[in-house]
Short mmCIF file of N, CA and C in Angstrom, two decimals:
data_model
loop_
_atom_site.label_atom_id
_atom_site.label_comp_id
_atom_site.label_asym_id
_atom_site.label_seq_id
_atom_site.Cartn_x
_atom_site.Cartn_y
_atom_site.Cartn_z
N UNK D 25 147.11 13.52 57.99
CA UNK D 25 146.61 14.55 58.88
C UNK D 25 145.79 15.58 58.12
N UNK D 26 146.30 15.99 56.93
CA UNK D 26 145.56 17.01 56.19
C UNK D 26 144.23 16.46 55.66
N UNK D 27 144.13 15.17 55.36
CA UNK D 27 142.86 14.60 54.90
C UNK D 27 141.83 14.58 56.03
N UNK D 28 142.27 14.36 57.25
CA UNK D 28 141.36 14.42 58.40
C UNK D 28 140.87 15.86 58.58
N UNK D 29 141.79 16.79 58.43
CA UNK D 29 141.45 18.19 58.56
C UNK D 29 140.42 18.61 57.51
N UNK D 30 140.64 18.17 56.25
CA UNK D 30 139.71 18.47 55.16
C UNK D 30 138.34 17.84 55.42
N UNK D 31 138.34 16.61 55.89
CA UNK D 31 137.07 15.91 56.18
C UNK D 31 136.30 16.64 57.27
N UNK D 32 137.01 17.07 58.31
CA UNK D 32 136.37 17.81 59.40
C UNK D 32 135.80 19.13 58.90
N UNK D 33 136.56 19.82 58.06
CA UNK D 33 136.09 21.09 57.50
C UNK D 33 134.84 20.87 56.66
N UNK D 34 134.82 19.79 55.87
CA UNK D 34 133.64 19.49 55.05
C UNK D 34 132.42 19.21 55.92
N UNK D 35 132.62 18.45 56.98
CA UNK D 35 131.51 18.14 57.89
C UNK D 35 130.96 19.42 58.50
N UNK D 36 131.84 20.32 58.94
CA UNK D 36 131.40 21.59 59.52
C UNK D 36 130.65 22.44 58.51
N UNK D 37 131.16 22.52 57.30
CA UNK D 37 130.51 23.32 56.26
C UNK D 37 129.15 22.74 55.91
N UNK D 38 129.08 21.43 55.71
CA UNK D 38 127.80 20.79 55.38
C UNK D 38 126.82 20.91 56.53
N UNK D 39 127.31 20.80 57.75
CA UNK D 39 126.44 20.94 58.91
C UNK D 39 125.85 22.32 59.01
N UNK D 40 126.64 23.33 58.69
CA UNK D 40 126.12 24.69 58.77
C UNK D 40 125.14 24.98 57.64
N UNK D 41 125.27 24.30 56.52
CA UNK D 41 124.32 24.48 55.41
C UNK D 41 122.96 23.91 55.76
N UNK D 42 122.95 22.84 56.51
CA UNK D 42 121.70 22.18 56.85
C UNK D 42 120.91 22.91 57.91
N UNK D 43 121.55 23.67 58.76
CA UNK D 43 120.81 24.36 59.82
C UNK D 43 120.30 25.68 59.29
N UNK D 44 119.00 25.87 59.40
CA UNK D 44 118.42 27.12 58.91
C UNK D 44 118.13 28.03 60.08
N UNK D 45 118.66 29.20 60.03
CA UNK D 45 118.41 30.18 61.07
C UNK D 45 117.16 30.95 60.68
N UNK D 46 116.17 30.96 61.58
CA UNK D 46 114.95 31.69 61.29
C UNK D 46 115.12 33.14 61.72
N UNK D 47 114.45 34.01 61.02
CA UNK D 47 114.49 35.43 61.35
C UNK D 47 113.35 35.71 62.31
N UNK D 48 113.68 35.96 63.56
CA UNK D 48 112.67 36.24 64.58
C UNK D 48 112.46 37.73 64.79
N UNK D 49 113.18 38.56 64.04
CA UNK D 49 113.08 40.00 64.23
C UNK D 49 111.71 40.52 63.81
N UNK D 50 111.37 41.68 64.31
CA UNK D 50 110.09 42.32 63.98
C UNK D 50 110.13 42.89 62.57
N UNK D 51 108.98 42.92 61.89
CA UNK D 51 108.91 43.64 60.62
C UNK D 51 109.28 45.11 60.83
N UNK D 52 109.64 45.79 59.73
CA UNK D 52 110.14 47.15 59.82
C UNK D 52 109.11 48.17 60.33
N UNK D 53 107.89 48.16 59.80
CA UNK D 53 106.91 49.20 60.14
C UNK D 53 105.70 48.56 60.83
N UNK D 54 105.72 48.53 62.13
CA UNK D 54 104.66 47.86 62.90
C UNK D 54 103.36 48.66 62.93
N UNK D 55 103.41 49.91 62.48
CA UNK D 55 102.19 50.73 62.45
C UNK D 55 101.48 50.65 61.10
N UNK D 56 101.97 49.80 60.20
CA UNK D 56 101.37 49.66 58.89
C UNK D 56 101.12 48.18 58.59
N UNK D 57 99.86 47.77 58.72
CA UNK D 57 99.51 46.36 58.53
C UNK D 57 99.86 45.88 57.12
N UNK D 58 99.67 46.73 56.13
CA UNK D 58 99.98 46.33 54.75
C UNK D 58 101.47 46.06 54.60
N UNK D 59 102.29 46.92 55.20
CA UNK D 59 103.73 46.74 55.15
C UNK D 59 104.13 45.43 55.85
N UNK D 60 103.50 45.13 56.97
CA UNK D 60 103.82 43.91 57.72
C UNK D 60 103.57 42.67 56.85
N UNK D 61 102.38 42.60 56.24
CA UNK D 61 102.03 41.38 55.49
C UNK D 61 102.73 41.31 54.13
N UNK D 62 103.16 42.44 53.59
CA UNK D 62 103.95 42.40 52.35
C UNK D 62 105.37 41.94 52.67
N UNK D 63 105.92 42.46 53.77
CA UNK D 63 107.27 42.07 54.17
C UNK D 63 107.33 40.61 54.62
N UNK D 64 106.27 40.14 55.27
CA UNK D 64 106.21 38.77 55.78
C UNK D 64 104.95 38.07 55.28
N UNK D 65 104.93 37.62 54.03
CA UNK D 65 103.73 36.98 53.48
C UNK D 65 103.27 35.75 54.25
N UNK D 66 104.19 35.06 54.91
CA UNK D 66 103.81 33.90 55.73
C UNK D 66 102.87 34.32 56.86
N UNK D 67 103.08 35.52 57.38
CA UNK D 67 102.21 36.01 58.45
C UNK D 67 100.76 36.05 57.96
N UNK D 68 100.55 36.64 56.80
CA UNK D 68 99.18 36.76 56.29
C UNK D 68 98.56 35.39 56.05
N UNK D 69 99.35 34.46 55.53
CA UNK D 69 98.82 33.10 55.34
C UNK D 69 98.41 32.49 56.68
N UNK D 70 99.23 32.67 57.70
CA UNK D 70 98.92 32.14 59.04
C UNK D 70 97.67 32.82 59.60
N UNK D 71 97.59 34.15 59.46
CA UNK D 71 96.43 34.88 59.98
C UNK D 71 95.14 34.44 59.30
N UNK D 72 95.20 34.30 57.98
CA UNK D 72 94.00 33.87 57.24
C UNK D 72 93.58 32.45 57.62
N UNK D 73 94.55 31.60 57.85
CA UNK D 73 94.26 30.23 58.26
C UNK D 73 93.50 30.22 59.60
N UNK D 74 93.94 31.05 60.53
CA UNK D 74 93.27 31.15 61.83
C UNK D 74 91.88 31.76 61.68
N UNK D 75 91.77 32.75 60.81
CA UNK D 75 90.45 33.35 60.58
C UNK D 75 89.47 32.31 60.03
N UNK D 76 89.93 31.50 59.08
CA UNK D 76 89.07 30.45 58.52
C UNK D 76 88.73 29.39 59.56
N UNK D 77 89.70 28.95 60.32
CA UNK D 77 89.51 27.85 61.27
C UNK D 77 88.70 28.27 62.51
N UNK D 78 89.00 29.45 63.05
CA UNK D 78 88.41 29.85 64.33
C UNK D 78 87.50 31.07 64.26
N UNK D 79 87.59 31.83 63.16
CA UNK D 79 86.77 33.02 63.04
C UNK D 79 87.38 34.28 63.63
N UNK D 80 88.64 34.22 64.06
CA UNK D 80 89.30 35.40 64.62
C UNK D 80 89.65 36.36 63.49
N UNK D 81 89.16 37.59 63.53
CA UNK D 81 89.50 38.54 62.46
C UNK D 81 91.01 38.80 62.40
N UNK D 82 91.53 38.87 61.19
CA UNK D 82 92.96 39.10 60.99
C UNK D 82 93.44 40.34 61.74
N UNK D 83 92.75 41.50 61.66
CA UNK D 83 93.24 42.69 62.37
C UNK D 83 93.30 42.50 63.88
N UNK D 84 92.35 41.78 64.46
CA UNK D 84 92.37 41.53 65.91
C UNK D 84 93.58 40.68 66.28
N UNK D 85 93.80 39.64 65.51
CA UNK D 85 94.94 38.77 65.75
C UNK D 85 96.24 39.56 65.68
N UNK D 86 96.38 40.38 64.65
CA UNK D 86 97.58 41.19 64.48
C UNK D 86 97.77 42.16 65.64
N UNK D 87 96.68 42.78 66.09
CA UNK D 87 96.79 43.76 67.18
C UNK D 87 97.22 43.10 68.48
N UNK D 88 96.71 41.90 68.74
CA UNK D 88 97.09 41.19 69.96
C UNK D 88 98.55 40.74 69.88
N UNK D 89 98.97 40.26 68.72
CA UNK D 89 100.38 39.87 68.55
C UNK D 89 101.28 41.09 68.73
N UNK D 90 100.86 42.22 68.17
CA UNK D 90 101.64 43.45 68.35
C UNK D 90 101.82 43.73 69.84
N UNK D 91 100.74 43.67 70.59
CA UNK D 91 100.81 44.00 72.01
C UNK D 91 101.64 42.99 72.79
N UNK D 92 101.49 41.73 72.45
CA UNK D 92 102.17 40.68 73.21
C UNK D 92 103.66 40.59 72.89
N UNK D 93 104.04 40.70 71.62
CA UNK D 93 105.43 40.40 71.25
C UNK D 93 106.06 41.39 70.27
N UNK D 94 105.28 42.34 69.80
CA UNK D 94 105.77 43.25 68.75
C UNK D 94 106.28 42.47 67.54
N UNK D 95 105.66 41.29 67.30
CA UNK D 95 105.99 40.43 66.16
C UNK D 95 107.42 39.88 66.23
N UNK D 96 107.99 39.78 67.43
CA UNK D 96 109.31 39.18 67.60
C UNK D 96 109.09 37.72 67.98
N UNK D 97 109.52 36.81 67.12
CA UNK D 97 109.17 35.41 67.25
C UNK D 97 109.76 34.65 68.42
N UNK D 98 110.89 35.11 68.94
CA UNK D 98 111.52 34.36 70.04
C UNK D 98 111.62 35.19 71.32
N UNK D 99 110.78 36.18 71.46
CA UNK D 99 110.86 37.07 72.61
C UNK D 99 110.43 36.36 73.90
N UNK D 100 111.10 36.71 74.97
CA UNK D 100 110.80 36.22 76.31
C UNK D 100 110.71 37.42 77.25
N UNK D 101 109.99 37.27 78.36
CA UNK D 101 109.97 38.36 79.34
C UNK D 101 111.36 38.60 79.91
N UNK D 102 111.59 39.77 80.45
CA UNK D 102 112.92 40.06 81.01
C UNK D 102 113.19 39.23 82.27
N UNK D 103 114.46 39.15 82.61
CA UNK D 103 114.89 38.46 83.84
C UNK D 103 114.52 39.32 85.05
N UNK D 104 114.33 38.64 86.18
CA UNK D 104 114.21 39.31 87.47
C UNK D 104 115.57 39.22 88.14
N UNK D 105 115.87 40.20 88.99
CA UNK D 105 117.17 40.22 89.65
C UNK D 105 117.01 40.40 91.15
N UNK D 106 117.77 39.63 91.91
CA UNK D 106 117.85 39.81 93.36
C UNK D 106 118.97 40.79 93.64
N UNK D 107 118.74 41.67 94.55
CA UNK D 107 119.73 42.70 94.91
C UNK D 107 120.16 43.53 93.71
N UNK D 108 119.33 43.53 92.68
CA UNK D 108 119.59 44.33 91.50
C UNK D 108 120.62 43.77 90.54
N UNK D 109 121.30 42.67 90.88
CA UNK D 109 122.35 42.17 90.01
C UNK D 109 122.34 40.65 89.80
N UNK D 110 121.73 39.89 90.68
CA UNK D 110 121.78 38.43 90.58
C UNK D 110 120.53 37.93 89.85
N UNK D 111 120.70 37.37 88.64
CA UNK D 111 119.52 36.90 87.91
C UNK D 111 118.86 35.72 88.63
N UNK D 112 117.54 35.80 88.82
CA UNK D 112 116.80 34.75 89.53
C UNK D 112 115.67 34.16 88.68
N UNK D 113 115.76 34.31 87.39
CA UNK D 113 114.74 33.76 86.49
C UNK D 113 113.94 34.84 85.80
N UNK D 114 113.10 34.40 84.91
CA UNK D 114 112.28 35.35 84.15
C UNK D 114 110.99 35.65 84.89
N UNK D 115 110.33 36.74 84.49
CA UNK D 115 109.09 37.15 85.13
C UNK D 115 107.98 36.15 84.90
N UNK D 116 108.03 35.45 83.76
CA UNK D 116 107.05 34.40 83.47
C UNK D 116 107.65 33.46 82.43
N UNK D 117 106.90 32.41 82.11
CA UNK D 117 107.38 31.43 81.12
C UNK D 117 106.91 31.76 79.70
N UNK D 118 106.37 32.95 79.50
CA UNK D 118 105.86 33.34 78.18
C UNK D 118 106.97 33.28 77.14
N UNK D 119 106.57 32.91 75.91
CA UNK D 119 107.55 32.79 74.83
C UNK D 119 106.88 33.00 73.49
N UNK D 120 107.58 33.66 72.59
CA UNK D 120 107.19 33.73 71.19
C UNK D 120 106.14 34.78 70.85
N UNK D 121 105.66 34.66 69.62
CA UNK D 121 104.69 35.62 69.08
C UNK D 121 103.48 35.80 69.99
N UNK D 122 102.94 34.70 70.49
CA UNK D 122 101.71 34.73 71.28
C UNK D 122 101.95 34.96 72.76
N UNK D 123 103.21 34.85 73.20
CA UNK D 123 103.55 34.94 74.62
C UNK D 123 102.77 33.93 75.46
N UNK D 124 102.55 32.76 74.89
CA UNK D 124 101.85 31.68 75.60
C UNK D 124 102.72 31.19 76.76
N UNK D 125 102.09 31.00 77.90
CA UNK D 125 102.77 30.46 79.08
C UNK D 125 102.94 28.95 78.93
N UNK D 126 103.93 28.40 79.60
CA UNK D 126 104.21 26.97 79.51
C UNK D 126 102.97 26.11 79.76
N UNK D 127 102.25 26.37 80.85
CA UNK D 127 101.10 25.54 81.20
C UNK D 127 99.99 25.60 80.17
N UNK D 128 99.69 26.78 79.68
CA UNK D 128 98.63 26.95 78.68
C UNK D 128 99.06 26.33 77.36
N UNK D 129 100.33 26.45 77.02
CA UNK D 129 100.86 25.84 75.80
C UNK D 129 100.74 24.31 75.88
N UNK D 130 101.01 23.76 77.05
CA UNK D 130 100.87 22.31 77.25
C UNK D 130 99.42 21.88 77.04
N UNK D 131 98.48 22.66 77.56
CA UNK D 131 97.04 22.36 77.34
C UNK D 131 96.73 22.35 75.85
N UNK D 132 97.27 23.33 75.13
CA UNK D 132 97.06 23.42 73.69
C UNK D 132 97.63 22.20 72.98
N UNK D 133 98.86 21.82 73.34
CA UNK D 133 99.50 20.66 72.71
C UNK D 133 98.68 19.39 72.98
N UNK D 134 98.18 19.24 74.20
CA UNK D 134 97.36 18.08 74.54
C UNK D 134 96.06 18.08 73.72
N UNK D 135 95.42 19.24 73.63
CA UNK D 135 94.16 19.34 72.87
C UNK D 135 94.40 19.10 71.39
N UNK D 136 95.53 19.53 70.90
CA UNK D 136 95.88 19.38 69.48
C UNK D 136 96.32 17.96 69.15
N UNK D 137 96.81 17.26 70.18
CA UNK D 137 97.27 15.88 69.97
C UNK D 137 98.61 15.79 69.28
N UNK D 138 99.42 16.83 69.40
CA UNK D 138 100.73 16.84 68.76
C UNK D 138 101.72 17.57 69.64
N UNK D 139 102.96 17.15 69.59
CA UNK D 139 104.01 17.80 70.37
C UNK D 139 104.95 18.61 69.47
N UNK D 140 104.66 18.71 68.21
CA UNK D 140 105.60 19.35 67.27
C UNK D 140 105.45 20.86 67.17
N UNK D 141 104.38 21.41 67.69
CA UNK D 141 104.14 22.85 67.56
C UNK D 141 105.18 23.64 68.35
N UNK D 142 105.46 24.85 67.87
CA UNK D 142 106.44 25.72 68.50
C UNK D 142 105.87 27.12 68.67
N UNK D 143 106.08 27.70 69.84
CA UNK D 143 105.62 29.07 70.09
C UNK D 143 106.40 30.07 69.26
N UNK D 144 107.51 29.66 68.69
CA UNK D 144 108.32 30.54 67.86
C UNK D 144 107.98 30.44 66.38
N UNK D 145 106.96 29.67 66.05
CA UNK D 145 106.50 29.51 64.67
C UNK D 145 105.19 30.29 64.51
N UNK D 146 105.12 31.16 63.51
CA UNK D 146 103.95 32.03 63.36
C UNK D 146 102.67 31.22 63.15
N UNK D 147 102.74 30.12 62.43
CA UNK D 147 101.54 29.30 62.20
C UNK D 147 101.06 28.66 63.50
N UNK D 148 101.97 28.10 64.27
CA UNK D 148 101.59 27.45 65.53
C UNK D 148 101.14 28.48 66.56
N UNK D 149 101.86 29.59 66.65
CA UNK D 149 101.51 30.62 67.64
C UNK D 149 100.12 31.20 67.36
N UNK D 150 99.82 31.47 66.10
CA UNK D 150 98.51 32.03 65.79
C UNK D 150 97.41 30.98 65.92
N UNK D 151 97.71 29.73 65.60
CA UNK D 151 96.73 28.67 65.81
C UNK D 151 96.41 28.55 67.30
N UNK D 152 97.44 28.64 68.14
CA UNK D 152 97.22 28.63 69.59
C UNK D 152 96.27 29.77 69.98
N UNK D 153 96.52 30.96 69.44
CA UNK D 153 95.69 32.11 69.80
C UNK D 153 94.24 31.89 69.39
N UNK D 154 94.02 31.36 68.19
CA UNK D 154 92.66 31.06 67.75
C UNK D 154 91.99 30.04 68.64
N UNK D 155 92.73 28.98 68.99
CA UNK D 155 92.22 27.95 69.90
C UNK D 155 91.84 28.56 71.24
N UNK D 156 92.72 29.39 71.79
CA UNK D 156 92.49 30.01 73.10
C UNK D 156 91.27 30.94 73.05
N UNK D 157 91.20 31.74 72.02
CA UNK D 157 90.10 32.71 71.91
C UNK D 157 88.76 32.01 71.71
N UNK D 158 88.76 30.86 71.02
CA UNK D 158 87.53 30.08 70.87
C UNK D 158 87.06 29.56 72.22
N UNK D 159 87.99 29.10 73.04
CA UNK D 159 87.63 28.67 74.40
C UNK D 159 87.10 29.84 75.22
N UNK D 160 87.64 31.04 74.98
CA UNK D 160 87.14 32.23 75.67
C UNK D 160 85.68 32.47 75.31
N UNK D 161 85.33 32.30 74.04
CA UNK D 161 83.93 32.44 73.62
C UNK D 161 83.06 31.44 74.37
N UNK D 162 83.51 30.18 74.39
CA UNK D 162 82.73 29.12 75.04
C UNK D 162 82.56 29.35 76.53
N UNK D 163 83.62 29.77 77.21
CA UNK D 163 83.59 29.88 78.66
C UNK D 163 83.07 31.21 79.19
N UNK D 164 83.20 32.28 78.41
CA UNK D 164 82.83 33.60 78.92
C UNK D 164 81.72 34.27 78.13
N UNK D 165 81.49 33.80 76.92
CA UNK D 165 80.49 34.44 76.07
C UNK D 165 81.00 35.66 75.33
N UNK D 166 82.28 36.01 75.49
CA UNK D 166 82.85 37.16 74.77
C UNK D 166 82.93 36.79 73.29
N UNK D 167 82.30 37.57 72.42
CA UNK D 167 82.36 37.27 70.99
C UNK D 167 83.79 37.26 70.45
N UNK D 168 84.03 36.43 69.47
CA UNK D 168 85.36 36.30 68.87
C UNK D 168 85.80 37.62 68.23
N UNK D 169 84.85 38.46 67.86
CA UNK D 169 85.14 39.74 67.21
C UNK D 169 85.32 40.90 68.21
N UNK D 170 85.15 40.64 69.50
CA UNK D 170 85.29 41.68 70.53
C UNK D 170 86.76 41.73 70.96
N UNK D 171 87.54 42.48 70.22
CA UNK D 171 88.98 42.52 70.43
C UNK D 171 89.34 42.94 71.85
N UNK D 172 88.69 43.96 72.35
CA UNK D 172 89.02 44.50 73.68
C UNK D 172 88.86 43.43 74.76
N UNK D 173 87.71 42.81 74.83
CA UNK D 173 87.46 41.83 75.88
C UNK D 173 88.19 40.51 75.63
N UNK D 174 88.37 40.15 74.36
CA UNK D 174 89.19 38.98 74.07
C UNK D 174 90.61 39.21 74.59
N UNK D 175 91.12 40.43 74.42
CA UNK D 175 92.47 40.70 74.92
C UNK D 175 92.52 40.65 76.45
N UNK D 176 91.52 41.21 77.10
CA UNK D 176 91.49 41.17 78.57
C UNK D 176 91.50 39.71 79.06
N UNK D 177 90.71 38.85 78.41
CA UNK D 177 90.67 37.43 78.79
C UNK D 177 91.97 36.73 78.42
N UNK D 178 92.60 37.16 77.34
CA UNK D 178 93.88 36.57 76.93
C UNK D 178 94.96 36.93 77.95
N UNK D 179 94.97 38.17 78.38
CA UNK D 179 95.99 38.63 79.31
C UNK D 179 95.80 38.07 80.72
N UNK D 180 94.60 38.15 81.24
CA UNK D 180 94.34 37.74 82.63
C UNK D 180 93.89 36.30 82.75
N UNK D 181 93.74 35.62 81.63
CA UNK D 181 93.23 34.25 81.66
C UNK D 181 91.71 34.28 81.76
N UNK D 182 91.08 33.22 81.30
CA UNK D 182 89.61 33.19 81.30
C UNK D 182 89.04 33.23 82.70
N UNK D 183 89.67 32.54 83.63
CA UNK D 183 89.18 32.55 85.01
C UNK D 183 89.31 33.94 85.60
N UNK D 184 90.45 34.57 85.40
CA UNK D 184 90.65 35.94 85.87
C UNK D 184 89.66 36.91 85.24
N UNK D 185 89.41 36.72 83.96
CA UNK D 185 88.45 37.58 83.27
C UNK D 185 87.06 37.43 83.89
N UNK D 186 86.63 36.19 84.12
CA UNK D 186 85.31 35.96 84.69
C UNK D 186 85.21 36.53 86.11
N UNK D 187 86.31 36.47 86.85
CA UNK D 187 86.32 37.05 88.21
C UNK D 187 86.40 38.57 88.18
N UNK D 188 86.82 39.12 87.05
CA UNK D 188 86.93 40.58 86.93
C UNK D 188 88.23 41.14 87.47
N UNK D 189 89.28 40.32 87.50
CA UNK D 189 90.57 40.79 88.03
C UNK D 189 91.08 42.01 87.27
N UNK D 190 90.74 42.11 86.00
CA UNK D 190 91.19 43.22 85.16
C UNK D 190 90.59 44.56 85.59
N UNK D 191 89.46 44.53 86.28
CA UNK D 191 88.79 45.79 86.67
C UNK D 191 89.65 46.66 87.58
N UNK D 192 90.52 46.06 88.36
CA UNK D 192 91.37 46.83 89.28
C UNK D 192 92.70 47.21 88.63
N UNK D 193 92.86 46.93 87.35
CA UNK D 193 94.11 47.22 86.65
C UNK D 193 93.86 48.28 85.58
N UNK D 194 93.93 49.53 85.99
CA UNK D 194 93.66 50.62 85.05
C UNK D 194 94.62 50.58 83.86
N UNK D 195 95.87 50.17 84.09
CA UNK D 195 96.84 50.09 83.01
C UNK D 195 96.42 49.05 81.98
N UNK D 196 95.84 47.92 82.43
CA UNK D 196 95.42 46.87 81.52
C UNK D 196 94.19 47.30 80.72
N UNK D 197 93.28 48.00 81.38
CA UNK D 197 92.09 48.52 80.70
C UNK D 197 92.51 49.49 79.59
N UNK D 198 93.50 50.35 79.90
CA UNK D 198 94.03 51.28 78.89
C UNK D 198 94.66 50.52 77.72
N UNK D 199 95.46 49.51 78.03
CA UNK D 199 96.13 48.73 76.98
C UNK D 199 95.10 47.99 76.13
N UNK D 200 94.06 47.43 76.75
CA UNK D 200 93.02 46.74 75.99
C UNK D 200 92.35 47.70 75.01
N UNK D 201 92.15 48.94 75.43
CA UNK D 201 91.62 49.97 74.52
C UNK D 201 92.58 50.25 73.38
N UNK D 202 93.87 50.26 73.67
CA UNK D 202 94.88 50.48 72.63
C UNK D 202 94.91 49.31 71.65
N UNK D 203 94.75 48.09 72.14
CA UNK D 203 94.71 46.91 71.27
C UNK D 203 93.50 47.00 70.35
N UNK D 204 92.36 47.39 70.90
CA UNK D 204 91.15 47.54 70.10
C UNK D 204 91.34 48.62 69.02
N UNK D 205 91.95 49.75 69.40
CA UNK D 205 92.20 50.83 68.43
C UNK D 205 93.17 50.38 67.34
N UNK D 206 94.18 49.61 67.71
CA UNK D 206 95.15 49.12 66.73
C UNK D 206 94.47 48.15 65.76
N UNK D 207 93.57 47.30 66.28
CA UNK D 207 92.84 46.38 65.41
C UNK D 207 92.00 47.16 64.40
N UNK D 208 91.38 48.23 64.84
CA UNK D 208 90.59 49.08 63.93
C UNK D 208 91.50 49.71 62.88
N UNK D 209 92.66 50.21 63.31
CA UNK D 209 93.62 50.81 62.38
C UNK D 209 94.11 49.77 61.37
N UNK D 210 94.49 48.60 61.85
CA UNK D 210 94.95 47.54 60.96
C UNK D 210 93.85 47.14 59.97
N UNK D 211 92.62 47.07 60.44
CA UNK D 211 91.50 46.72 59.56
C UNK D 211 91.37 47.73 58.41
N UNK D 212 91.41 49.01 58.75
CA UNK D 212 91.31 50.06 57.74
C UNK D 212 92.46 49.95 56.74
N UNK D 213 93.66 49.74 57.25
CA UNK D 213 94.84 49.64 56.38
C UNK D 213 94.75 48.42 55.45
N UNK D 214 94.38 47.27 56.02
CA UNK D 214 94.32 46.05 55.21
C UNK D 214 93.24 46.15 54.14
N UNK D 215 92.15 46.83 54.45
CA UNK D 215 91.10 47.04 53.43
C UNK D 215 91.63 47.96 52.32
N UNK D 216 92.37 48.98 52.71
CA UNK D 216 92.86 49.94 51.72
C UNK D 216 93.86 49.32 50.74
N UNK D 217 94.60 48.30 51.18
CA UNK D 217 95.58 47.67 50.29
C UNK D 217 95.06 46.33 49.75
N UNK D 218 93.79 46.03 49.99
CA UNK D 218 93.16 44.86 49.41
C UNK D 218 93.61 43.53 49.99
N UNK D 219 94.08 43.52 51.25
CA UNK D 219 94.54 42.28 51.86
C UNK D 219 93.42 41.55 52.64
N UNK D 220 92.31 42.23 52.89
CA UNK D 220 91.14 41.56 53.47
C UNK D 220 89.87 42.01 52.76
#
């Protein structure tokens, strides 16, 4: 009996060693781009990879991620409640750093030709964003460096952007301005610490 117990304990211990828990928490100082990339060097590698592949400036990418997820890798929208207490599902299917919706993520996976990507992985999430923003350039003519309008098209979708749905959303116009200002701030900071 004790040998079975020992064997089971060994299996449990070895099993827990093999599973790696990823840290999805936000970096400590979200208002300091240098601090973010020093604390999470993988982020900077992912951002630079997207900049090389798609031309998306690192500060723009960081500002949009800040707005969408606050750099929390496994974040989901809050639940909706019926009668104030009965959970009836989430507000949307958005998930991860990029807050990509299920349908748009599926399009990305099909275009990429792989099913292994994860919205909770900084490399995959940022690659998705670069892919999406490149399509925005092709379909709308918004330059890849136009953080404000790229964000509007990211939030409302390219079709919504072309229809001008964002024009009736003063809150979204304000947020797009904040995203643009944050990209400018991040750019200044990253230049000052020699990261771009």
